[in-house]
Amino acid sequence: MSKGHDWKKLATESQVVAAGRPEKKPDGALNPAIALNSTFHEGGPIGYGRYGNEAWSALEEAISVLEGGKTLIFSSGMAAISSVYSLLPQGAIIVAAENGYQGTTTMLKKMHEAKKLEVRFVNLPNTDEVLKALPGAQMLYLESPTNPAIEVVDLPVVIAAGKKAGSIVVVDSTLATPMVQNPLALGADIALHSVTKYLSGHSDILLGCVVTNDESIFERVEQARRYGGAIPGPFEAWIALRGLRTFALRMQRSQENAMELAKRLEKDPRVLKVRYPGLASDPYHERAKSFMKGFGAMISFEVKADIAQIDKMCNSSTLITNATSLGGVESIWERRRRWATESHTIPENLIRFSVGIENVDDLWSDIQSCFLAAKIN
Ligand SMILES: Cc1ncc(COP(=O)(O)O)c(C=O)c1O
């Protein structure tokens, strides 16, 4: 694929534009083909549509450059996560978040109940709790910042402890993105993402990825995809790569907007608490500054009102979309406890806010109108 680059010397803004390009040749295409084939003529390195194609390879190369590892893409973030759990034998001990992304927590609870895995649920941002749970664990499954509380895990410390304890250390870095942290550089064995979110960035496809520098893990995860069959279509991979070309720009703008809105929300008397690691008042600010390259674009805030009013507030927005998901160009918010599977450690009045790339004053006006519409004074 893309030749002639010393990737480590290029900034993210340049990497996302240059990576995953087909070989340069006269009249050659700038973008990979969307190879709509279930099979290929015999004798080549791919062979069959479940094993690979050009659009996957291009996206995988680009994410590999961003994360500094080797990438495998999957049909969704959850498919990528499932492939990682398939590395573990029956009954293995795994340390994981009690209040991380609800899809992951729900899957782990079900696996625990079925005795497929023995899950030690911990409060990940509490380093002592993680360290105490580690002895005997075959996997330490981290997520930082956590979704939806936007709490920062002390990744350098807990990753090192997990490695020392002999665990495979995994970091779901979806909310941070490679602009903010690189889990492999921090010592993790696996970084994973829901590519559905910031990396593709337009709320139009689902996709996931696993990135590692460990050859044996790579092979086993590739086999899990090949035989488990959780493969993306070539079209989704192509669309994700197209979105990734502007990832650095989108992320910069979203982070700036998030910082500004977090500051304004913090001063607003109708808001009880704002959670954003970029705020000097945030309990995780110093920790975030110690190893993160930015603060991300996810805010959570608690509103001084009853649930009906907060639901009305979320529903009244015109610019911000009231929906689940995050990481798109458009700002999206929702009251997280509207989901029955959300952790009960998350307050009922908490709104998770994925800040997009719109004009920040327009977003602020929309928020003001929503407070008014819901009669929150
Ligand atoms: C942190 C995190 N990890 C994983 C996932 C799952 O990704 P997907 O919806 O692409 O399966 C999500 C989805 O919201 C998420 O927020």
mmCIF file of C-alpha atoms and ligand atoms in Angstrom:
data_model
loop_
_atom_site.group_PDB
_atom_site.id
_atom_site.type_symbol
_atom_site.label_atom_id
_atom_site.label_comp_id
_atom_site.label_asym_id
_atom_site.label_seq_id
_atom_site.Cartn_x
_atom_site.Cartn_y
_atom_site.Cartn_z
ATOM 1 C CA MET A 1 0.000 0.000 0.000
ATOM 2 C CA SER A 2 1.072 3.646 0.528
ATOM 3 C CA LYS A 3 4.840 3.732 0.043
ATOM 4 C CA GLY A 4 7.593 6.258 0.713
ATOM 5 C CA HIS A 5 6.351 7.634 4.036
ATOM 6 C CA ASP A 6 8.126 7.667 7.349
ATOM 7 C CA TRP A 7 4.862 7.547 9.294
ATOM 8 C CA LYS A 8 6.421 8.353 12.668
ATOM 9 C CA LYS A 9 7.658 11.690 11.286
ATOM 10 C CA LEU A 10 4.189 12.744 10.107
ATOM 11 C CA ALA A 11 1.572 14.420 12.288
ATOM 12 C CA THR A 12 -1.895 12.876 12.608
ATOM 13 C CA GLU A 13 -3.359 15.480 10.196
ATOM 14 C CA SER A 14 -0.966 14.240 7.494
ATOM 15 C CA GLN A 15 -1.202 10.545 8.382
ATOM 16 C CA VAL A 16 -4.975 10.458 7.921
ATOM 17 C CA VAL A 17 -4.672 11.983 4.456
ATOM 18 C CA ALA A 18 -1.737 9.911 3.207
ATOM 19 C CA ALA A 19 -2.323 6.438 4.670
ATOM 20 C CA GLY A 20 -4.264 3.625 3.000
ATOM 21 C CA ARG A 21 -3.690 4.819 -0.589
ATOM 22 C CA PRO A 22 -3.251 2.407 -3.506
ATOM 23 C CA GLU A 23 0.145 2.146 -5.160
ATOM 24 C CA LYS A 24 1.038 5.226 -7.270
ATOM 25 C CA LYS A 25 1.077 4.511 -11.009
ATOM 26 C CA PRO A 26 0.021 6.367 -14.181
ATOM 27 C CA ASP A 27 -3.766 6.603 -14.183
ATOM 28 C CA GLY A 28 -3.862 4.651 -10.950
ATOM 29 C CA ALA A 29 -6.715 5.476 -8.588
ATOM 30 C CA LEU A 30 -6.194 7.701 -5.525
ATOM 31 C CA ASN A 31 -8.680 5.685 -3.537
ATOM 32 C CA PRO A 32 -8.996 1.932 -3.018
ATOM 33 C CA ALA A 33 -11.591 0.013 -5.017
ATOM 34 C CA ILE A 34 -14.824 -1.146 -3.419
ATOM 35 C CA ALA A 35 -14.312 -4.760 -4.407
ATOM 36 C CA LEU A 36 -17.800 -6.264 -4.476
ATOM 37 C CA ASN A 37 -16.671 -9.879 -4.606
ATOM 38 C CA SER A 38 -17.377 -12.855 -2.426
ATOM 39 C CA THR A 39 -14.564 -14.743 -4.132
ATOM 40 C CA PHE A 40 -11.315 -14.231 -6.077
ATOM 41 C CA HIS A 41 -9.451 -16.240 -8.734
ATOM 42 C CA GLU A 42 -7.258 -18.873 -7.093
ATOM 43 C CA GLY A 43 -3.557 -18.353 -6.487
ATOM 44 C CA GLY A 44 -3.609 -14.935 -4.741
ATOM 45 C CA PRO A 45 -3.085 -13.938 -1.111
ATOM 46 C CA ILE A 46 -6.786 -13.301 -0.313
ATOM 47 C CA GLY A 47 -8.850 -16.099 -1.850
ATOM 48 C CA TYR A 48 -12.291 -15.446 -0.391
ATOM 49 C CA GLY A 49 -14.374 -12.437 0.684
ATOM 50 C CA ARG A 50 -14.449 -13.443 4.359
ATOM 51 C CA TYR A 51 -10.629 -13.346 4.473
ATOM 52 C CA GLY A 52 -9.970 -9.869 3.080
ATOM 53 C CA ASN A 53 -10.282 -7.299 0.303
ATOM 54 C CA GLU A 54 -8.655 -4.087 -0.890
ATOM 55 C CA ALA A 55 -10.977 -1.697 0.943
ATOM 56 C CA TRP A 56 -10.393 -3.468 4.289
ATOM 57 C CA SER A 57 -6.622 -3.424 3.800
ATOM 58 C CA ALA A 58 -6.622 0.304 3.039
ATOM 59 C CA LEU A 59 -8.603 1.158 6.184
ATOM 60 C CA GLU A 60 -6.522 -1.241 8.261
ATOM 61 C CA GLU A 61 -3.334 0.389 7.046
ATOM 62 C CA ALA A 62 -4.599 3.860 7.957
ATOM 63 C CA ILE A 63 -5.697 2.865 11.486
ATOM 64 C CA SER A 64 -2.407 0.958 11.947
ATOM 65 C CA VAL A 65 -0.493 4.155 11.198
ATOM 66 C CA LEU A 66 -2.602 6.140 13.698
ATOM 67 C CA GLU A 67 -2.335 3.609 16.534
ATOM 68 C CA GLY A 68 1.161 2.234 15.885
ATOM 69 C CA GLY A 69 0.161 -1.423 15.548
ATOM 70 C CA LYS A 70 -1.419 -3.958 13.180
ATOM 71 C CA THR A 71 -5.154 -3.607 12.640
ATOM 72 C CA LEU A 72 -8.065 -5.948 11.989
ATOM 73 C CA ILE A 73 -11.433 -4.410 11.212
ATOM 74 C CA PHE A 74 -14.778 -5.920 12.241
ATOM 75 C CA SER A 75 -18.449 -5.439 11.436
ATOM 76 C CA SER A 76 -18.995 -3.335 14.601
ATOM 77 C CA GLY A 77 -17.259 -2.252 17.783
ATOM 78 C CA MET A 78 -19.053 -5.057 19.639
ATOM 79 C CA ALA A 79 -17.810 -7.619 17.090
ATOM 80 C CA ALA A 80 -14.244 -6.399 17.705
ATOM 81 C CA ILE A 81 -14.787 -6.687 21.480
ATOM 82 C CA SER A 82 -16.247 -10.222 21.149
ATOM 83 C CA SER A 83 -13.214 -11.316 19.132
ATOM 84 C CA VAL A 84 -10.966 -10.182 21.986
ATOM 85 C CA TYR A 85 -12.933 -12.174 24.591
ATOM 86 C CA SER A 86 -12.610 -15.220 22.324
ATOM 87 C CA LEU A 87 -8.869 -15.183 23.164
ATOM 88 C CA LEU A 88 -9.752 -16.435 26.662
ATOM 89 C CA PRO A 89 -10.350 -20.045 27.691
ATOM 90 C CA GLN A 90 -13.606 -21.115 29.340
ATOM 91 C CA GLY A 91 -13.899 -19.780 32.898
ATOM 92 C CA ALA A 92 -10.928 -17.380 32.638
ATOM 93 C CA ILE A 93 -10.784 -14.464 35.073
ATOM 94 C CA ILE A 94 -11.183 -11.005 33.547
ATOM 95 C CA VAL A 95 -11.076 -7.648 35.340
ATOM 96 C CA ALA A 96 -13.427 -5.125 33.708
ATOM 97 C CA ALA A 97 -15.489 -1.996 34.322
ATOM 98 C CA GLU A 98 -18.689 -2.093 36.372
ATOM 99 C CA ASN A 99 -19.688 1.211 34.753
ATOM 100 C CA GLY A 100 -18.169 1.256 31.277
ATOM 101 C CA TYR A 101 -20.030 1.196 27.960
ATOM 102 C CA GLN A 102 -23.309 -0.594 28.723
ATOM 103 C CA GLY A 103 -23.051 -2.931 25.698
ATOM 104 C CA THR A 104 -19.736 -4.286 26.966
ATOM 105 C CA THR A 105 -20.900 -4.535 30.586
ATOM 106 C CA THR A 106 -24.105 -6.292 29.564
ATOM 107 C CA MET A 107 -22.198 -8.816 27.422
ATOM 108 C CA LEU A 108 -19.741 -9.486 30.259
ATOM 109 C CA LYS A 109 -22.569 -9.939 32.785
ATOM 110 C CA LYS A 110 -24.181 -12.521 30.491
ATOM 111 C CA MET A 111 -20.881 -14.358 29.986
ATOM 112 C CA HIS A 112 -20.313 -14.346 33.753
ATOM 113 C CA GLU A 113 -23.800 -15.723 34.464
ATOM 114 C CA ALA A 114 -23.277 -18.462 31.871
ATOM 115 C CA LYS A 115 -19.886 -19.262 33.535
ATOM 116 C CA LYS A 116 -18.053 -18.627 30.266
ATOM 117 C CA LEU A 117 -15.849 -16.060 31.998
ATOM 118 C CA GLU A 118 -15.361 -15.083 35.639
ATOM 119 C CA VAL A 119 -15.675 -11.315 35.575
ATOM 120 C CA ARG A 120 -14.336 -9.195 38.436
ATOM 121 C CA PHE A 121 -16.247 -5.947 37.997
ATOM 122 C CA VAL A 122 -14.359 -2.925 39.331
ATOM 123 C CA ASN A 123 -14.576 0.844 39.294
ATOM 124 C CA LEU A 124 -11.759 1.369 36.749
ATOM 125 C CA PRO A 125 -10.823 4.970 37.669
ATOM 126 C CA ASN A 126 -10.137 3.686 41.218
ATOM 127 C CA THR A 127 -6.576 2.408 40.726
ATOM 128 C CA ASP A 128 -6.383 0.542 44.067
ATOM 129 C CA GLU A 129 -9.520 -1.412 43.243
ATOM 130 C CA VAL A 130 -8.050 -2.464 39.879
ATOM 131 C CA LEU A 131 -4.718 -3.494 41.418
ATOM 132 C CA LYS A 132 -6.423 -5.584 44.117
ATOM 133 C CA ALA A 133 -8.525 -7.433 41.522
ATOM 134 C CA LEU A 134 -5.574 -8.354 39.274
ATOM 135 C CA PRO A 135 -4.007 -11.487 40.834
ATOM 136 C CA GLY A 136 -4.910 -14.480 38.669
ATOM 137 C CA ALA A 137 -6.609 -12.406 35.945
ATOM 138 C CA GLN A 138 -5.929 -13.511 32.374
ATOM 139 C CA MET A 139 -7.277 -10.270 30.956
ATOM 140 C CA LEU A 140 -7.485 -6.682 32.142
ATOM 141 C CA TYR A 141 -10.141 -4.984 30.041
ATOM 142 C CA LEU A 142 -9.915 -1.184 30.274
ATOM 143 C CA GLU A 143 -11.969 1.655 28.856
ATOM 144 C CA SER A 144 -10.846 5.275 29.156
ATOM 145 C CA PRO A 145 -12.389 7.790 29.323
ATOM 146 C CA THR A 146 -15.326 5.729 30.511
ATOM 147 C CA ASN A 147 -18.671 5.923 28.769
ATOM 148 C CA PRO A 148 -20.863 7.683 29.899
ATOM 149 C CA ALA A 149 -19.319 9.150 33.085
ATOM 150 C CA ILE A 150 -16.221 10.481 31.211
ATOM 151 C CA GLU A 151 -13.854 9.412 33.983
ATOM 152 C CA VAL A 152 -10.166 8.891 33.225
ATOM 153 C CA VAL A 153 -8.432 5.631 34.139
ATOM 154 C CA ASP A 154 -4.771 5.888 35.188
ATOM 155 C CA LEU A 155 -3.702 3.956 32.100
ATOM 156 C CA PRO A 156 0.109 4.025 32.548
ATOM 157 C CA VAL A 157 -0.198 2.631 36.096
ATOM 158 C CA VAL A 158 -2.886 -0.006 35.576
ATOM 159 C CA ILE A 159 -1.490 -1.180 32.222
ATOM 160 C CA ALA A 160 1.931 -1.749 33.825
ATOM 161 C CA ALA A 161 0.315 -3.577 36.755
ATOM 162 C CA GLY A 162 -1.770 -5.731 34.391
ATOM 163 C CA LYS A 163 1.326 -6.711 32.400
ATOM 164 C CA LYS A 164 3.207 -7.519 35.603
ATOM 165 C CA ALA A 165 0.319 -9.737 36.725
ATOM 166 C CA GLY A 166 0.551 -11.639 33.409
ATOM 167 C CA SER A 167 -2.806 -10.412 32.027
ATOM 168 C CA ILE A 168 -3.547 -9.543 28.411
ATOM 169 C CA VAL A 169 -4.221 -5.805 28.665
ATOM 170 C CA VAL A 170 -6.908 -4.356 26.411
ATOM 171 C CA VAL A 171 -7.961 -0.697 26.125
ATOM 172 C CA ASP A 172 -11.216 0.415 24.531
ATOM 173 C CA SER A 173 -9.998 3.829 23.369
ATOM 174 C CA THR A 174 -13.151 4.804 21.443
ATOM 175 C CA LEU A 175 -13.873 7.996 23.393
ATOM 176 C CA ALA A 176 -10.251 9.128 23.393
ATOM 177 C CA THR A 177 -9.297 8.313 19.770
ATOM 178 C CA PRO A 178 -5.662 8.186 18.564
ATOM 179 C CA MET A 179 -5.537 12.029 18.701
ATOM 180 C CA VAL A 180 -5.748 11.815 22.486
ATOM 181 C CA GLN A 181 -3.958 8.599 23.458
ATOM 182 C CA ASN A 182 -2.210 5.557 21.982
ATOM 183 C CA PRO A 183 -2.775 2.567 24.293
ATOM 184 C CA LEU A 184 -0.090 0.418 22.616
ATOM 185 C CA ALA A 185 2.543 3.101 23.248
ATOM 186 C CA LEU A 186 1.393 3.087 26.889
ATOM 187 C CA GLY A 187 2.160 -0.648 27.048
ATOM 188 C CA ALA A 188 -1.228 -2.268 26.320
ATOM 189 C CA ASP A 189 -1.405 -5.447 24.232
ATOM 190 C CA ILE A 190 -4.555 -4.430 22.379
ATOM 191 C CA ALA A 191 -6.187 -1.099 21.513
ATOM 192 C CA LEU A 192 -9.706 -1.273 20.189
ATOM 193 C CA HIS A 193 -12.264 1.144 18.821
ATOM 194 C CA SER A 194 -15.818 1.394 17.772
ATOM 195 C CA VAL A 195 -14.893 2.874 14.362
ATOM 196 C CA THR A 196 -18.593 3.728 14.131
ATOM 197 C CA LYS A 197 -17.745 6.800 16.233
ATOM 198 C CA TYR A 198 -14.962 9.382 15.752
ATOM 199 C CA LEU A 199 -12.765 7.498 13.294
ATOM 200 C CA SER A 200 -15.477 7.289 10.623
ATOM 201 C CA GLY A 201 -17.273 10.300 12.082
ATOM 202 C CA HIS A 202 -20.522 10.686 10.116
ATOM 203 C CA SER A 203 -23.048 8.442 11.905
ATOM 204 C CA ASP A 204 -23.577 6.444 8.725
ATOM 205 C CA ILE A 205 -21.907 3.049 9.266
ATOM 206 C CA LEU A 206 -21.044 0.551 12.006
ATOM 207 C CA LEU A 207 -17.518 -0.808 12.204
ATOM 208 C CA GLY A 208 -14.926 -1.836 14.805
ATOM 209 C CA CYS A 209 -11.205 -2.561 14.992
ATOM 210 C CA VAL A 210 -8.602 -4.395 17.034
ATOM 211 C CA VAL A 211 -5.003 -3.128 16.939
ATOM 212 C CA THR A 212 -2.012 -5.000 18.357
ATOM 213 C CA ASN A 213 1.743 -5.454 17.996
ATOM 214 C CA ASP A 214 1.642 -9.003 19.343
ATOM 215 C CA GLU A 215 1.868 -11.434 16.400
ATOM 216 C CA SER A 216 0.239 -14.312 18.269
ATOM 217 C CA ILE A 217 -2.708 -12.140 19.388
ATOM 218 C CA PHE A 218 -3.030 -10.791 15.842
ATOM 219 C CA GLU A 219 -3.178 -14.304 14.385
ATOM 220 C CA ARG A 220 -5.757 -15.495 16.913
ATOM 221 C CA VAL A 221 -7.974 -12.428 16.433
ATOM 222 C CA GLU A 222 -7.691 -12.812 12.648
ATOM 223 C CA GLN A 223 -8.815 -16.443 13.001
ATOM 224 C CA ALA A 224 -11.711 -15.307 15.212
ATOM 225 C CA ARG A 225 -12.810 -12.966 12.408
ATOM 226 C CA ARG A 226 -12.180 -15.459 9.605
ATOM 227 C CA TYR A 227 -14.151 -18.275 11.251
ATOM 228 C CA GLY A 228 -16.500 -16.254 13.461
ATOM 229 C CA GLY A 229 -17.450 -14.304 10.343
ATOM 230 C CA ALA A 230 -17.994 -10.854 11.950
ATOM 231 C CA ILE A 231 -16.700 -9.101 8.849
ATOM 232 C CA PRO A 232 -17.592 -5.643 7.545
ATOM 233 C CA GLY A 233 -18.687 -5.147 3.950
ATOM 234 C CA PRO A 234 -16.128 -3.519 1.605
ATOM 235 C CA PHE A 235 -18.462 -0.545 1.207
ATOM 236 C CA GLU A 236 -18.500 0.165 4.969
ATOM 237 C CA ALA A 237 -14.700 -0.033 5.060
ATOM 238 C CA TRP A 238 -14.456 2.405 2.153
ATOM 239 C CA ILE A 239 -16.872 4.868 3.745
ATOM 240 C CA ALA A 240 -14.974 4.674 7.046
ATOM 241 C CA LEU A 241 -11.696 5.481 5.289
ATOM 242 C CA ARG A 242 -13.324 8.413 3.519
ATOM 243 C CA GLY A 243 -14.501 9.705 6.891
ATOM 244 C CA LEU A 244 -11.075 9.126 8.424
ATOM 245 C CA ARG A 245 -9.471 11.564 5.975
ATOM 246 C CA THR A 246 -10.967 14.457 7.992
ATOM 247 C CA PHE A 247 -10.678 12.797 11.408
ATOM 248 C CA ALA A 248 -7.904 15.116 12.663
ATOM 249 C CA LEU A 249 -9.771 18.285 11.636
ATOM 250 C CA ARG A 250 -13.078 17.078 13.046
ATOM 251 C CA MET A 251 -11.517 16.031 16.315
ATOM 252 C CA GLN A 252 -9.675 19.338 16.747
ATOM 253 C CA ARG A 253 -12.861 21.315 16.237
ATOM 254 C CA SER A 254 -14.994 19.034 18.408
ATOM 255 C CA GLN A 255 -12.462 19.234 21.230
ATOM 256 C CA GLU A 256 -12.374 23.041 21.065
ATOM 257 C CA ASN A 257 -16.180 23.172 21.135
ATOM 258 C CA ALA A 258 -16.321 20.692 24.027
ATOM 259 C CA MET A 259 -13.844 22.718 26.088
ATOM 260 C CA GLU A 260 -15.815 25.931 25.551
ATOM 261 C CA LEU A 261 -19.223 24.355 26.258
ATOM 262 C CA ALA A 262 -17.914 22.566 29.365
ATOM 263 C CA LYS A 263 -16.723 25.934 30.717
ATOM 264 C CA ARG A 264 -20.070 27.590 29.989
ATOM 265 C CA LEU A 265 -22.086 24.699 31.455
ATOM 266 C CA GLU A 266 -19.938 24.711 34.585
ATOM 267 C CA LYS A 267 -20.904 28.327 35.261
ATOM 268 C CA ASP A 268 -24.603 27.721 34.616
ATOM 269 C CA PRO A 269 -26.671 27.640 37.844
ATOM 270 C CA ARG A 270 -29.062 25.064 36.335
ATOM 271 C CA VAL A 271 -26.236 22.552 36.060
ATOM 272 C CA LEU A 272 -25.269 20.518 39.117
ATOM 273 C CA LYS A 273 -22.030 19.010 37.854
ATOM 274 C CA VAL A 274 -20.031 18.906 34.621
ATOM 275 C CA ARG A 275 -17.726 16.010 33.836
ATOM 276 C CA TYR A 276 -15.019 16.903 31.325
ATOM 277 C CA PRO A 277 -11.328 16.120 31.960
ATOM 278 C CA GLY A 278 -10.298 19.399 30.292
ATOM 279 C CA LEU A 279 -11.832 21.459 33.126
ATOM 280 C CA ALA A 280 -9.341 22.429 35.829
ATOM 281 C CA SER A 281 -12.050 21.550 38.378
ATOM 282 C CA ASP A 282 -12.514 17.998 37.042
ATOM 283 C CA PRO A 283 -11.240 15.335 39.484
ATOM 284 C CA TYR A 284 -9.405 13.637 36.599
ATOM 285 C CA HIS A 285 -7.829 16.776 35.098
ATOM 286 C CA GLU A 286 -4.289 16.221 36.450
ATOM 287 C CA ARG A 287 -4.381 12.517 35.594
ATOM 288 C CA ALA A 288 -5.554 13.295 32.049
ATOM 289 C CA LYS A 289 -2.824 15.902 31.601
ATOM 290 C CA SER A 290 -0.168 13.410 32.709
ATOM 291 C CA PHE A 291 -0.587 11.068 29.728
ATOM 292 C CA MET A 292 -3.297 12.278 27.339
ATOM 293 C CA LYS A 293 -2.602 14.522 24.328
ATOM 294 C CA GLY A 294 -6.000 16.230 24.566
ATOM 295 C CA PHE A 295 -9.247 15.861 26.495
ATOM 296 C CA GLY A 296 -11.616 14.464 23.864
ATOM 297 C CA ALA A 297 -14.998 15.835 22.899
ATOM 298 C CA MET A 298 -17.363 14.016 25.244
ATOM 299 C CA ILE A 299 -19.002 15.878 28.127
ATOM 300 C CA SER A 300 -21.450 14.587 30.692
ATOM 301 C CA PHE A 301 -23.458 16.954 32.846
ATOM 302 C CA GLU A 302 -26.079 16.646 35.527
ATOM 303 C CA VAL A 303 -29.056 18.976 35.408
ATOM 304 C CA LYS A 304 -30.932 20.362 38.446
ATOM 305 C CA ALA A 305 -34.382 19.202 37.360
ATOM 306 C CA ASP A 306 -36.651 16.176 37.437
ATOM 307 C CA ILE A 307 -36.431 13.391 34.853
ATOM 308 C CA ALA A 308 -39.482 14.522 32.851
ATOM 309 C CA GLN A 309 -37.975 17.999 32.498
ATOM 310 C CA ILE A 310 -34.597 16.627 31.441
ATOM 311 C CA ASP A 311 -36.245 14.379 28.849
ATOM 312 C CA LYS A 312 -38.171 17.408 27.601
ATOM 313 C CA MET A 313 -34.926 19.382 27.472
ATOM 314 C CA CYS A 314 -33.196 16.709 25.330
ATOM 315 C CA ASN A 315 -36.218 16.479 23.055
ATOM 316 C CA SER A 316 -36.488 20.226 22.530
ATOM 317 C CA SER A 317 -33.181 20.720 20.755
ATOM 318 C CA THR A 318 -33.131 21.749 17.131
ATOM 319 C CA LEU A 319 -29.393 21.704 16.361
ATOM 320 C CA ILE A 320 -28.332 18.998 18.803
ATOM 321 C CA THR A 321 -29.772 15.564 18.012
ATOM 322 C CA ASN A 322 -31.484 13.612 20.797
ATOM 323 C CA ALA A 323 -30.180 10.131 20.044
ATOM 324 C CA THR A 324 -27.788 7.476 21.214
ATOM 325 C CA SER A 325 -24.245 7.143 19.794
ATOM 326 C CA LEU A 326 -21.417 9.642 19.624
ATOM 327 C CA GLY A 327 -18.407 10.809 17.665
ATOM 328 C CA GLY A 328 -20.161 12.162 14.569
ATOM 329 C CA VAL A 329 -19.877 15.627 13.016
ATOM 330 C CA GLU A 330 -23.281 16.396 14.497
ATOM 331 C CA SER A 331 -23.713 17.064 18.209
ATOM 332 C CA ILE A 332 -25.741 14.329 19.907
ATOM 333 C CA TRP A 333 -27.024 14.093 23.467
ATOM 334 C CA GLU A 334 -29.235 11.856 25.516
ATOM 335 C CA ARG A 335 -30.208 11.112 29.108
ATOM 336 C CA ARG A 336 -28.294 7.882 29.582
ATOM 337 C CA ARG A 337 -30.507 6.288 32.233
ATOM 338 C CA ARG A 338 -33.330 6.111 29.675
ATOM 339 C CA TRP A 339 -31.646 2.777 28.859
ATOM 340 C CA ALA A 340 -32.586 -0.003 31.298
ATOM 341 C CA THR A 341 -29.145 -1.592 30.862
ATOM 342 C CA GLU A 342 -27.240 1.560 31.878
ATOM 343 C CA SER A 343 -25.275 1.160 35.133
ATOM 344 C CA HIS A 344 -27.170 2.390 38.187
ATOM 345 C CA THR A 345 -23.983 4.166 39.272
ATOM 346 C CA ILE A 346 -24.848 6.711 36.548
ATOM 347 C CA PRO A 347 -27.160 9.445 37.921
ATOM 348 C CA GLU A 348 -30.689 9.689 36.495
ATOM 349 C CA ASN A 349 -30.148 13.373 35.688
ATOM 350 C CA LEU A 350 -26.965 12.850 33.641
ATOM 351 C CA ILE A 351 -26.921 13.922 29.999
ATOM 352 C CA ARG A 352 -24.142 12.509 27.836
ATOM 353 C CA PHE A 353 -23.165 15.051 25.225
ATOM 354 C CA SER A 354 -21.091 14.196 22.149
ATOM 355 C CA VAL A 355 -19.967 17.608 20.940
ATOM 356 C CA GLY A 356 -19.831 17.996 17.162
ATOM 357 C CA ILE A 357 -18.244 20.493 14.811
ATOM 358 C CA GLU A 358 -21.048 23.070 14.566
ATOM 359 C CA ASN A 359 -20.573 26.720 15.537
ATOM 360 C CA VAL A 360 -20.130 26.814 19.301
ATOM 361 C CA ASP A 361 -22.419 29.834 19.838
ATOM 362 C CA ASP A 362 -25.183 28.156 17.870
ATOM 363 C CA LEU A 363 -24.824 25.095 20.084
ATOM 364 C CA TRP A 364 -24.939 27.252 23.205
ATOM 365 C CA SER A 365 -28.109 29.039 21.982
ATOM 366 C CA ASP A 366 -29.712 25.651 21.335
ATOM 367 C CA ILE A 367 -28.888 24.532 24.888
ATOM 368 C CA GLN A 368 -30.375 27.782 26.289
ATOM 369 C CA SER A 369 -33.623 27.273 24.333
ATOM 370 C CA CYS A 370 -33.834 23.702 25.631
ATOM 371 C CA PHE A 371 -33.559 24.845 29.272
ATOM 372 C CA LEU A 372 -36.345 27.343 28.600
ATOM 373 C CA ALA A 373 -38.586 24.863 26.747
ATOM 374 C CA ALA A 374 -38.288 22.415 29.660
ATOM 375 C CA LYS A 375 -38.969 25.215 32.195
ATOM 376 C CA ILE A 376 -35.673 24.587 33.968
ATOM 377 C CA ASN A 377 -34.793 27.794 35.798
HETATM 378 C C1 LIG B 1 -16.858 2.885 24.304
HETATM 379 C C2 LIG B 1 -17.608 2.041 23.324
HETATM 380 N N1 LIG B 1 -17.106 0.855 22.957
HETATM 381 C C3 LIG B 1 -17.747 0.047 22.092
HETATM 382 C C4 LIG B 1 -18.953 0.401 21.540
HETATM 383 C C5 LIG B 1 -19.658 -0.537 20.601
HETATM 384 O O1 LIG B 1 -19.506 -0.120 19.285
HETATM 385 P P1 LIG B 1 -20.533 -0.448 18.096
HETATM 386 O O2 LIG B 1 -21.803 0.271 18.410
HETATM 387 O O3 LIG B 1 -19.812 0.005 16.889
HETATM 388 O O4 LIG B 1 -20.741 -1.938 18.129
HETATM 389 C C6 LIG B 1 -19.517 1.638 21.877
HETATM 390 C C7 LIG B 1 -20.819 2.053 21.296
HETATM 391 O O5 LIG B 1 -21.407 3.022 21.700
HETATM 392 C C8 LIG B 1 -18.824 2.475 22.783
HETATM 393 O O6 LIG B 1 -19.316 3.672 23.151
#
